[in-house]
Amino acid sequence: RRTSVRITILILATAITALPVVAAEDVRSTISDQKAVSVTIYNQDLAMVREQRRLTLPDGEVSLSLRDVSGRLQPETAQLRNPKHPGSIRMIEQNFDFDLLTPQALLQKYVGRTVRVVTRHPTTGEERSETAEVLSATQGPVLRIGDRIETGLPGRIVYDQVPANLRDRPTLSALIENQNAGEHDLELSYLTGGLSWRADYVATLSDNDEDLALNGLVTLTNQSSASYRDARLQLVAGDVHRVHAGRRDLQAFSKAVAMPEAAAEVSRQALFEYHLYRLPRTTTIAENQTKQVDLLSAPKVRARKELVLNGSEYYYTSHVGELGKKMKVAVFVEIANRTADGLGKPLPAGIVRVYKNDKAGSAIFVGEDRIDHTPENEKLRLRLGDAFDVTADKVQTDFRVLPRGQKYKHGFESAYRVVLRNAKDAAVRVEVIEPMPHNWEIVEQSSPHRKAAANTAVWSITVPAGGDAVLTYRARVRY
């Protein structure tokens, strides 16, 4: 009886091990399966992609190949889910194949393997095929053909097949267990590099330089090795701190980057400590493309032109004499970002290029400057260049060392003359800004100054048309 039981067990065990292993069914998805895509782009070579693909899935284990994803996808952030049937998909294994099919990559994969080399006779045109072993492909092919070693390409190389881990497009491969067979809209989301944006502004000054027209454009750059067709586009303005772009980052922004409904114009909203801009219509961002879309328009913004002569603090504690002839006077344009002045909108960081029309009505470029992220009610100060018709001469007219005292070990007193010249046919005002070191005071001056900061004295000097103005002052410095 024991013997018969053992025999029965052995027969059952043999039958079980002989059962065929059910392989996971292969499902291949391309961009043609994509039903919707939303892209949220940050300023720091970072974007979040959320797309929906309509797929038919069987029950059980499924080997899913999602092609046409970003070539710079961060695989640790990828999430695949079924929004209508949460929990119906369980991830077993995931691979990101970004090793793309090229002649060099194919040759690399065949190192240590055999290929066929086909050569053509130069006279008869007859083709001959030889088996070759690929020894190296680092700096060109090195082949063993029979008893000889060949370098370079003696003919066409014929491969038996394409290796499984070599793809013609970036592919996210996943082995999943599906509990709900049928057609589903699956949602794939991930963080990726290769997508960036910046703001570019064009400002046109009025004839009297007292206001300007400001237009803002968003410049998008796509170097992610993927295209995004009819994408809902969102832009995050702000400096996001990044340590590791992982799943927590993705989940934190999941609500903010949900696929939005269409809007009539660019909408803005505060998001945490940043600003989120949502474009009103879908747009296609092609691979290796730079695209510009409209951001804002402000037809009349109050502006103030300022001419500035900046000094230095080094000459307040030593003999220097002449400080400069025909010194450059910098030109600035200041804008208050508030509604009352015609603006009042959060401005993402970017470059402002300023133009002015000549007498014939043609726009002439007059300078540019970079701005940081600028919230509402802050000021923008754009340095556009140096004035041509306004110059300055500066000289140190006196210097002496003060005797030591109980409170201060060192003391200096120096006097200066600044001559401002104006070749324009209208009067101008120049701000003379002097950084002052240590404990300072102005003991003599031809025009009153204001203490703009703890270490800064500023004089506002009006220079008549075609004339000059002279500023003299004496400063005392102790420490």
PDB file of N, CA and C in Angstrom, residues 134-190:
ATOM      1  N   VAL A 134      32.720  39.533 -34.111  1.00  0.00           N
ATOM      2  CA  VAL A 134      32.976  40.928 -33.743  1.00  0.00           C
ATOM      3  C   VAL A 134      33.832  40.930 -32.481  1.00  0.00           C
ATOM      4  N   LEU A 135      35.083  41.398 -32.607  1.00  0.00           N
ATOM      5  CA  LEU A 135      35.998  41.436 -31.460  1.00  0.00           C
ATOM      6  C   LEU A 135      35.879  42.735 -30.677  1.00  0.00           C
ATOM      7  N   SER A 136      35.642  43.839 -31.371  1.00  0.00           N
ATOM      8  CA  SER A 136      35.541  45.144 -30.715  1.00  0.00           C
ATOM      9  C   SER A 136      34.766  46.091 -31.604  1.00  0.00           C
ATOM     10  N   ALA A 137      34.122  47.096 -30.979  1.00  0.00           N
ATOM     11  CA  ALA A 137      33.392  48.114 -31.741  1.00  0.00           C
ATOM     12  C   ALA A 137      33.591  49.488 -31.136  1.00  0.00           C
ATOM     13  N   THR A 138      34.644  49.650 -30.328  1.00  0.00           N
ATOM     14  CA  THR A 138      34.848  50.898 -29.586  1.00  0.00           C
ATOM     15  C   THR A 138      35.175  52.057 -30.514  1.00  0.00           C
ATOM     16  N   GLN A 139      36.174  51.897 -31.362  1.00  0.00           N
ATOM     17  CA  GLN A 139      36.547  52.951 -32.304  1.00  0.00           C
ATOM     18  C   GLN A 139      36.486  52.397 -33.732  1.00  0.00           C
ATOM     19  N   GLY A 140      35.393  51.801 -34.063  1.00  0.00           N
ATOM     20  CA  GLY A 140      35.234  51.142 -35.350  1.00  0.00           C
ATOM     21  C   GLY A 140      35.309  49.637 -35.172  1.00  0.00           C
ATOM     22  N   PRO A 141      34.767  48.877 -36.122  1.00  0.00           N
ATOM     23  CA  PRO A 141      34.699  47.427 -35.979  1.00  0.00           C
ATOM     24  C   PRO A 141      36.066  46.743 -36.120  1.00  0.00           C
ATOM     25  N   VAL A 142      36.283  45.750 -35.255  1.00  0.00           N
ATOM     26  CA  VAL A 142      37.421  44.841 -35.376  1.00  0.00           C
ATOM     27  C   VAL A 142      36.825  43.444 -35.515  1.00  0.00           C
ATOM     28  N   LEU A 143      37.080  42.777 -36.659  1.00  0.00           N
ATOM     29  CA  LEU A 143      36.408  41.523 -36.991  1.00  0.00           C
ATOM     30  C   LEU A 143      37.440  40.407 -37.185  1.00  0.00           C
ATOM     31  N   ARG A 144      37.095  39.207 -36.705  1.00  0.00           N
ATOM     32  CA  ARG A 144      37.890  38.011 -37.022  1.00  0.00           C
ATOM     33  C   ARG A 144      37.143  37.244 -38.109  1.00  0.00           C
ATOM     34  N   ILE A 145      37.767  37.188 -39.296  1.00  0.00           N
ATOM     35  CA  ILE A 145      37.184  36.473 -40.431  1.00  0.00           C
ATOM     36  C   ILE A 145      38.135  35.336 -40.788  1.00  0.00           C
ATOM     37  N   GLY A 146      37.739  34.118 -40.476  1.00  0.00           N
ATOM     38  CA  GLY A 146      38.615  32.969 -40.724  1.00  0.00           C
ATOM     39  C   GLY A 146      39.872  33.087 -39.875  1.00  0.00           C
ATOM     40  N   ASP A 147      41.039  33.100 -40.533  1.00  0.00           N
ATOM     41  CA  ASP A 147      42.300  33.182 -39.807  1.00  0.00           C
ATOM     42  C   ASP A 147      42.922  34.575 -39.867  1.00  0.00           C
ATOM     43  N   ARG A 148      42.109  35.579 -40.193  1.00  0.00           N
ATOM     44  CA  ARG A 148      42.644  36.937 -40.284  1.00  0.00           C
ATOM     45  C   ARG A 148      41.786  37.906 -39.458  1.00  0.00           C
ATOM     46  N   ILE A 149      42.407  39.054 -39.125  1.00  0.00           N
ATOM     47  CA  ILE A 149      41.709  40.116 -38.389  1.00  0.00           C
ATOM     48  C   ILE A 149      41.507  41.288 -39.344  1.00  0.00           C
ATOM     49  N   GLU A 150      40.266  41.766 -39.447  1.00  0.00           N
ATOM     50  CA  GLU A 150      39.938  42.894 -40.317  1.00  0.00           C
ATOM     51  C   GLU A 150      39.487  44.073 -39.459  1.00  0.00           C
ATOM     52  N   THR A 151      39.918  45.297 -39.827  1.00  0.00           N
ATOM     53  CA  THR A 151      39.410  46.521 -39.202  1.00  0.00           C
ATOM     54  C   THR A 151      38.688  47.332 -40.263  1.00  0.00           C
ATOM     55  N   GLY A 152      37.853  48.225 -39.808  1.00  0.00           N
ATOM     56  CA  GLY A 152      37.047  48.971 -40.764  1.00  0.00           C
ATOM     57  C   GLY A 152      35.894  48.121 -41.239  1.00  0.00           C
ATOM     58  N   LEU A 153      35.244  48.553 -42.296  1.00  0.00           N
ATOM     59  CA  LEU A 153      34.096  47.834 -42.851  1.00  0.00           C
ATOM     60  C   LEU A 153      34.464  47.313 -44.231  1.00  0.00           C
ATOM     61  N   PRO A 154      34.845  46.017 -44.332  1.00  0.00           N
ATOM     62  CA  PRO A 154      35.201  45.466 -45.640  1.00  0.00           C
ATOM     63  C   PRO A 154      34.005  45.306 -46.562  1.00  0.00           C
ATOM     64  N   GLY A 155      32.805  45.376 -46.014  1.00  0.00           N
ATOM     65  CA  GLY A 155      31.593  45.219 -46.809  1.00  0.00           C
ATOM     66  C   GLY A 155      30.379  45.517 -45.953  1.00  0.00           C
ATOM     67  N   ARG A 156      29.215  45.006 -46.377  1.00  0.00           N
ATOM     68  CA  ARG A 156      28.006  45.182 -45.566  1.00  0.00           C
ATOM     69  C   ARG A 156      28.007  44.167 -44.442  1.00  0.00           C
ATOM     70  N   ILE A 157      27.586  44.620 -43.255  1.00  0.00           N
ATOM     71  CA  ILE A 157      27.442  43.700 -42.133  1.00  0.00           C
ATOM     72  C   ILE A 157      25.972  43.306 -42.025  1.00  0.00           C
ATOM     73  N   VAL A 158      25.717  42.012 -41.989  1.00  0.00           N
ATOM     74  CA  VAL A 158      24.351  41.484 -41.902  1.00  0.00           C
ATOM     75  C   VAL A 158      24.187  40.840 -40.538  1.00  0.00           C
ATOM     76  N   TYR A 159      23.143  41.284 -39.831  1.00  0.00           N
ATOM     77  CA  TYR A 159      22.861  40.770 -38.498  1.00  0.00           C
ATOM     78  C   TYR A 159      21.675  39.812 -38.559  1.00  0.00           C
ATOM     79  N   ASP A 160      21.687  38.811 -37.690  1.00  0.00           N
ATOM     80  CA  ASP A 160      20.597  37.838 -37.670  1.00  0.00           C
ATOM     81  C   ASP A 160      19.316  38.439 -37.110  1.00  0.00           C
ATOM     82  N   GLN A 161      19.448  39.281 -36.076  1.00  0.00           N
ATOM     83  CA  GLN A 161      18.275  39.856 -35.433  1.00  0.00           C
ATOM     84  C   GLN A 161      18.680  41.080 -34.627  1.00  0.00           C
ATOM     85  N   VAL A 162      17.661  41.853 -34.194  1.00  0.00           N
ATOM     86  CA  VAL A 162      17.899  43.010 -33.324  1.00  0.00           C
ATOM     87  C   VAL A 162      17.811  42.542 -31.877  1.00  0.00           C
ATOM     88  N   PRO A 163      18.811  42.814 -31.037  1.00  0.00           N
ATOM     89  CA  PRO A 163      18.738  42.412 -29.631  1.00  0.00           C
ATOM     90  C   PRO A 163      17.487  42.965 -28.952  1.00  0.00           C
ATOM     91  N   ALA A 164      16.966  42.202 -28.005  1.00  0.00           N
ATOM     92  CA  ALA A 164      15.688  42.562 -27.369  1.00  0.00           C
ATOM     93  C   ALA A 164      15.773  43.880 -26.617  1.00  0.00           C
ATOM     94  N   ASN A 165      16.955  44.205 -26.062  1.00  0.00           N
ATOM     95  CA  ASN A 165      17.072  45.431 -25.267  1.00  0.00           C
ATOM     96  C   ASN A 165      17.506  46.639 -26.085  1.00  0.00           C
ATOM     97  N   LEU A 166      17.435  46.541 -27.406  1.00  0.00           N
ATOM     98  CA  LEU A 166      17.765  47.657 -28.289  1.00  0.00           C
ATOM     99  C   LEU A 166      16.483  48.107 -28.977  1.00  0.00           C
ATOM    100  N   ARG A 167      16.107  49.337 -28.762  1.00  0.00           N
ATOM    101  CA  ARG A 167      14.813  49.832 -29.248  1.00  0.00           C
ATOM    102  C   ARG A 167      15.017  50.930 -30.276  1.00  0.00           C
ATOM    103  N   ASP A 168      14.061  51.017 -31.202  1.00  0.00           N
ATOM    104  CA  ASP A 168      14.123  52.111 -32.161  1.00  0.00           C
ATOM    105  C   ASP A 168      13.556  53.393 -31.577  1.00  0.00           C
ATOM    106  N   ARG A 169      12.756  53.288 -30.511  1.00  0.00           N
ATOM    107  CA  ARG A 169      12.222  54.436 -29.789  1.00  0.00           C
ATOM    108  C   ARG A 169      12.349  54.166 -28.298  1.00  0.00           C
ATOM    109  N   PRO A 170      12.503  55.221 -27.461  1.00  0.00           N
ATOM    110  CA  PRO A 170      12.513  54.993 -26.020  1.00  0.00           C
ATOM    111  C   PRO A 170      11.240  54.258 -25.587  1.00  0.00           C
ATOM    112  N   THR A 171      11.402  53.229 -24.759  1.00  0.00           N
ATOM    113  CA  THR A 171      10.275  52.356 -24.399  1.00  0.00           C
ATOM    114  C   THR A 171      10.303  52.062 -22.909  1.00  0.00           C
ATOM    115  N   LEU A 172       9.137  52.187 -22.285  1.00  0.00           N
ATOM    116  CA  LEU A 172       8.963  51.773 -20.901  1.00  0.00           C
ATOM    117  C   LEU A 172       8.291  50.408 -20.923  1.00  0.00           C
ATOM    118  N   SER A 173       9.017  49.380 -20.480  1.00  0.00           N
ATOM    119  CA  SER A 173       8.489  48.014 -20.471  1.00  0.00           C
ATOM    120  C   SER A 173       8.049  47.657 -19.061  1.00  0.00           C
ATOM    121  N   ALA A 174       6.874  47.057 -18.953  1.00  0.00           N
ATOM    122  CA  ALA A 174       6.343  46.708 -17.635  1.00  0.00           C
ATOM    123  C   ALA A 174       5.707  45.327 -17.686  1.00  0.00           C
ATOM    124  N   LEU A 175       5.982  44.550 -16.668  1.00  0.00           N
ATOM    125  CA  LEU A 175       5.290  43.283 -16.467  1.00  0.00           C
ATOM    126  C   LEU A 175       4.252  43.529 -15.385  1.00  0.00           C
ATOM    127  N   ILE A 176       2.983  43.449 -15.751  1.00  0.00           N
ATOM    128  CA  ILE A 176       1.905  43.784 -14.821  1.00  0.00           C
ATOM    129  C   ILE A 176       0.967  42.601 -14.668  1.00  0.00           C
ATOM    130  N   GLU A 177       0.199  42.626 -13.602  1.00  0.00           N
ATOM    131  CA  GLU A 177      -0.893  41.676 -13.409  1.00  0.00           C
ATOM    132  C   GLU A 177      -2.194  42.448 -13.476  1.00  0.00           C
ATOM    133  N   ASN A 178      -3.019  42.109 -14.458  1.00  0.00           N
ATOM    134  CA  ASN A 178      -4.269  42.817 -14.694  1.00  0.00           C
ATOM    135  C   ASN A 178      -5.449  41.972 -14.217  1.00  0.00           C
ATOM    136  N   GLN A 179      -6.355  42.595 -13.472  1.00  0.00           N
ATOM    137  CA  GLN A 179      -7.502  41.882 -12.919  1.00  0.00           C
ATOM    138  C   GLN A 179      -8.812  42.271 -13.585  1.00  0.00           C
ATOM    139  N   ASN A 180      -8.734  43.037 -14.661  1.00  0.00           N
ATOM    140  CA  ASN A 180      -9.967  43.501 -15.301  1.00  0.00           C
ATOM    141  C   ASN A 180      -9.745  43.528 -16.817  1.00  0.00           C
ATOM    142  N   ALA A 181     -10.062  42.445 -17.485  1.00  0.00           N
ATOM    143  CA  ALA A 181      -9.843  42.344 -18.928  1.00  0.00           C
ATOM    144  C   ALA A 181     -10.774  43.281 -19.686  1.00  0.00           C
ATOM    145  N   GLY A 182     -10.269  43.763 -20.814  1.00  0.00           N
ATOM    146  CA  GLY A 182     -11.078  44.627 -21.653  1.00  0.00           C
ATOM    147  C   GLY A 182     -10.326  45.868 -22.071  1.00  0.00           C
ATOM    148  N   GLU A 183     -11.081  46.822 -22.670  1.00  0.00           N
ATOM    149  CA  GLU A 183     -10.485  48.071 -23.131  1.00  0.00           C
ATOM    150  C   GLU A 183     -10.489  49.091 -21.999  1.00  0.00           C
ATOM    151  N   HIS A 184      -9.324  49.718 -21.769  1.00  0.00           N
ATOM    152  CA  HIS A 184      -9.188  50.662 -20.653  1.00  0.00           C
ATOM    153  C   HIS A 184      -8.370  51.870 -21.085  1.00  0.00           C
ATOM    154  N   ASP A 185      -8.654  53.000 -20.421  1.00  0.00           N
ATOM    155  CA  ASP A 185      -7.824  54.192 -20.576  1.00  0.00           C
ATOM    156  C   ASP A 185      -6.833  54.214 -19.413  1.00  0.00           C
ATOM    157  N   LEU A 186      -5.612  53.760 -19.684  1.00  0.00           N
ATOM    158  CA  LEU A 186      -4.583  53.738 -18.658  1.00  0.00           C
ATOM    159  C   LEU A 186      -3.892  55.095 -18.593  1.00  0.00           C
ATOM    160  N   GLU A 187      -3.481  55.474 -17.403  1.00  0.00           N
ATOM    161  CA  GLU A 187      -2.803  56.754 -17.204  1.00  0.00           C
ATOM    162  C   GLU A 187      -1.355  56.494 -16.820  1.00  0.00           C
ATOM    163  N   LEU A 188      -0.437  57.066 -17.596  1.00  0.00           N
ATOM    164  CA  LEU A 188       1.001  56.969 -17.327  1.00  0.00           C
ATOM    165  C   LEU A 188       1.506  58.366 -16.976  1.00  0.00           C
ATOM    166  N   SER A 189       2.239  58.466 -15.880  1.00  0.00           N
ATOM    167  CA  SER A 189       2.806  59.755 -15.489  1.00  0.00           C
ATOM    168  C   SER A 189       4.248  59.560 -15.052  1.00  0.00           C
ATOM    169  N   TYR A 190       5.079  60.556 -15.335  1.00  0.00           N
ATOM    170  CA  TYR A 190       6.494  60.458 -14.984  1.00  0.00           C
ATOM    171  C   TYR A 190       7.142  61.837 -15.061  1.00  0.00           C
TER     172      TYR A 190
END
